Amino acid sequence: VKITDVKVFPMQTEWEDGHLLPPEAPGLGIEFDEEAALKHPYHPV
């Protein structure tokens, strides 16, 4: 599984000319999908 295939952060950040654009909604714009994360537990190698 590639990290880009796992959608634990449903809201993606937007970039323009190398700058991170602030979200239009209040807050930092970081959401975490705990159910998606639980489907891909960490297994040390």
GROMACS .gro file of N, CA and C in nm:
model
  135
    1VAL      N    1   0.085  -0.118   0.000
    1VAL     CA    2   0.000   0.000   0.000
    1VAL      C    3   0.089   0.123   0.000
    2LYS      N    4   0.062   0.214  -0.091
    2LYS     CA    5   0.136   0.341  -0.095
    2LYS      C    6   0.070   0.441   0.000
    3ILE      N    7   0.150   0.529   0.057
    3ILE     CA    8   0.096   0.630   0.149
    3ILE      C    9  -0.008   0.718   0.080
    4THR      N   10   0.005   0.739  -0.048
    4THR     CA   11  -0.092   0.822  -0.120
    4THR      C   12  -0.224   0.750  -0.141
    5ASP      N   13  -0.226   0.617  -0.124
    5ASP     CA   14  -0.350   0.541  -0.141
    5ASP      C   15  -0.434   0.538  -0.013
    6VAL      N   16  -0.373   0.569   0.099
    6VAL     CA   17  -0.443   0.566   0.228
    6VAL      C   18  -0.495   0.707   0.257
    7LYS      N   19  -0.625   0.720   0.269
    7LYS     CA   20  -0.687   0.852   0.286
    7LYS      C   21  -0.717   0.880   0.432
    8VAL      N   22  -0.613   0.888   0.517
    8VAL     CA   23  -0.635   0.920   0.658
    8VAL      C   24  -0.652   1.070   0.678
    9PHE      N   25  -0.611   1.149   0.581
    9PHE     CA   26  -0.631   1.293   0.583
    9PHE      C   27  -0.721   1.329   0.466
   10PRO      N   28  -0.855   1.326   0.484
   10PRO     CA   29  -0.947   1.346   0.372
   10PRO      C   30  -0.938   1.484   0.308
   11MET      N   31  -0.903   1.586   0.384
   11MET     CA   32  -0.892   1.720   0.328
   11MET      C   33  -0.747   1.744   0.287
   12GLN      N   34  -0.724   1.762   0.159
   12GLN     CA   35  -0.589   1.779   0.109
   12GLN      C   36  -0.550   1.927   0.109
   13THR      N   37  -0.423   1.954   0.137
   13THR     CA   38  -0.374   2.091   0.134
   13THR      C   39  -0.357   2.137  -0.009
   14GLU      N   40  -0.369   2.266  -0.029
   14GLU     CA   41  -0.353   2.322  -0.162
   14GLU      C   42  -0.225   2.404  -0.167
   15TRP      N   43  -0.151   2.388  -0.277
   15TRP     CA   44  -0.025   2.459  -0.297
   15TRP      C   45  -0.034   2.543  -0.422
   16GLU      N   46   0.032   2.659  -0.419
   16GLU     CA   47   0.038   2.746  -0.536
   16GLU      C   48   0.174   2.815  -0.537
   17ASP      N   49   0.250   2.795  -0.642
   17ASP     CA   50   0.383   2.856  -0.656
   17ASP      C   51   0.473   2.830  -0.535
   18GLY      N   52   0.465   2.708  -0.481
   18GLY     CA   53   0.549   2.671  -0.368
   18GLY      C   54   0.499   2.718  -0.233
   19HIS      N   55   0.380   2.776  -0.228
   19HIS     CA   56   0.324   2.825  -0.102
   19HIS      C   57   0.200   2.745  -0.065
   20LEU      N   58   0.187   2.716   0.063
   20LEU     CA   59   0.070   2.647   0.114
   20LEU      C   60  -0.042   2.749   0.130
   21LEU      N   61  -0.155   2.724   0.065
   21LEU     CA   62  -0.269   2.816   0.073
   21LEU      C   63  -0.349   2.787   0.199
   22PRO      N   64  -0.389   2.890   0.273
   22PRO     CA   65  -0.469   2.867   0.393
   22PRO      C   66  -0.608   2.818   0.356
   23PRO      N   67  -0.669   2.736   0.441
   23PRO     CA   68  -0.804   2.688   0.412
   23PRO      C   69  -0.906   2.801   0.426
   24GLU      N   70  -1.019   2.787   0.359
   24GLU     CA   71  -1.125   2.887   0.370
   24GLU      C   72  -1.207   2.867   0.497
   25ALA      N   73  -1.210   2.746   0.549
   25ALA     CA   74  -1.283   2.715   0.672
   25ALA      C   75  -1.197   2.752   0.793
   26PRO      N   76  -1.259   2.770   0.909
   26PRO     CA   77  -1.182   2.800   1.030
   26PRO      C   78  -1.088   2.685   1.066
   27GLY      N   79  -0.979   2.717   1.130
   27GLY     CA   80  -0.884   2.617   1.176
   27GLY      C   81  -0.770   2.596   1.078
   28LEU      N   82  -0.689   2.495   1.105
   28LEU     CA   83  -0.571   2.467   1.023
   28LEU      C   84  -0.604   2.385   0.899
   29GLY      N   85  -0.723   2.329   0.894
   29GLY     CA   86  -0.761   2.249   0.778
   29GLY      C   87  -0.709   2.107   0.784
   30ILE      N   88  -0.675   2.061   0.903
   30ILE     CA   89  -0.623   1.925   0.919
   30ILE      C   90  -0.731   1.839   0.983
   31GLU      N   91  -0.775   1.738   0.911
   31GLU     CA   92  -0.871   1.642   0.963
   31GLU      C   93  -0.806   1.504   0.956
   32PHE      N   94  -0.841   1.418   1.050
   32PHE     CA   95  -0.783   1.285   1.057
   32PHE      C   96  -0.895   1.183   1.057
   33ASP      N   97  -0.894   1.091   0.961
   33ASP     CA   98  -0.996   0.987   0.952
   33ASP      C   99  -0.946   0.865   1.028
   34GLU      N  100  -0.990   0.853   1.152
   34GLU     CA  101  -0.942   0.746   1.239
   34GLU      C  102  -0.982   0.608   1.188
   35GLU      N  103  -1.100   0.595   1.130
   35GLU     CA  104  -1.144   0.466   1.076
   35GLU      C  105  -1.053   0.420   0.963
   36ALA      N  106  -1.013   0.512   0.876
   36ALA     CA  107  -0.922   0.477   0.766
   36ALA      C  108  -0.786   0.437   0.822
   37ALA      N  109  -0.740   0.505   0.925
   37ALA     CA  110  -0.611   0.473   0.986
   37ALA      C  111  -0.613   0.334   1.049
   38LEU      N  112  -0.724   0.298   1.112
   38LEU     CA  113  -0.733   0.167   1.176
   38LEU      C  114  -0.728   0.052   1.076
   39LYS      N  115  -0.762   0.078   0.952
   39LYS     CA  116  -0.756  -0.025   0.848
   39LYS      C  117  -0.612  -0.054   0.804
   40HIS      N  118  -0.518   0.033   0.843
   40HIS     CA  119  -0.378   0.021   0.802
   40HIS      C  120  -0.287   0.037   0.924
   41PRO      N  121  -0.289  -0.060   1.017
   41PRO     CA  122  -0.207  -0.047   1.138
   41PRO      C  123  -0.058  -0.055   1.106
   42TYR      N  124   0.021   0.004   1.192
   42TYR     CA  125   0.166   0.002   1.179
   42TYR      C  126   0.220  -0.134   1.220
   43HIS      N  127   0.306  -0.191   1.137
   43HIS     CA  128   0.374  -0.317   1.167
   43HIS      C  129   0.524  -0.295   1.151
   44PRO      N  130   0.601  -0.295   1.261
   44PRO     CA  131   0.745  -0.275   1.248
   44PRO      C  132   0.807  -0.388   1.165
   45VAL      N  133   0.907  -0.354   1.093
   45VAL     CA  134   0.972  -0.451   1.004
   45VAL      C  135   1.076  -0.529   1.078
   0.00000   0.00000   0.00000
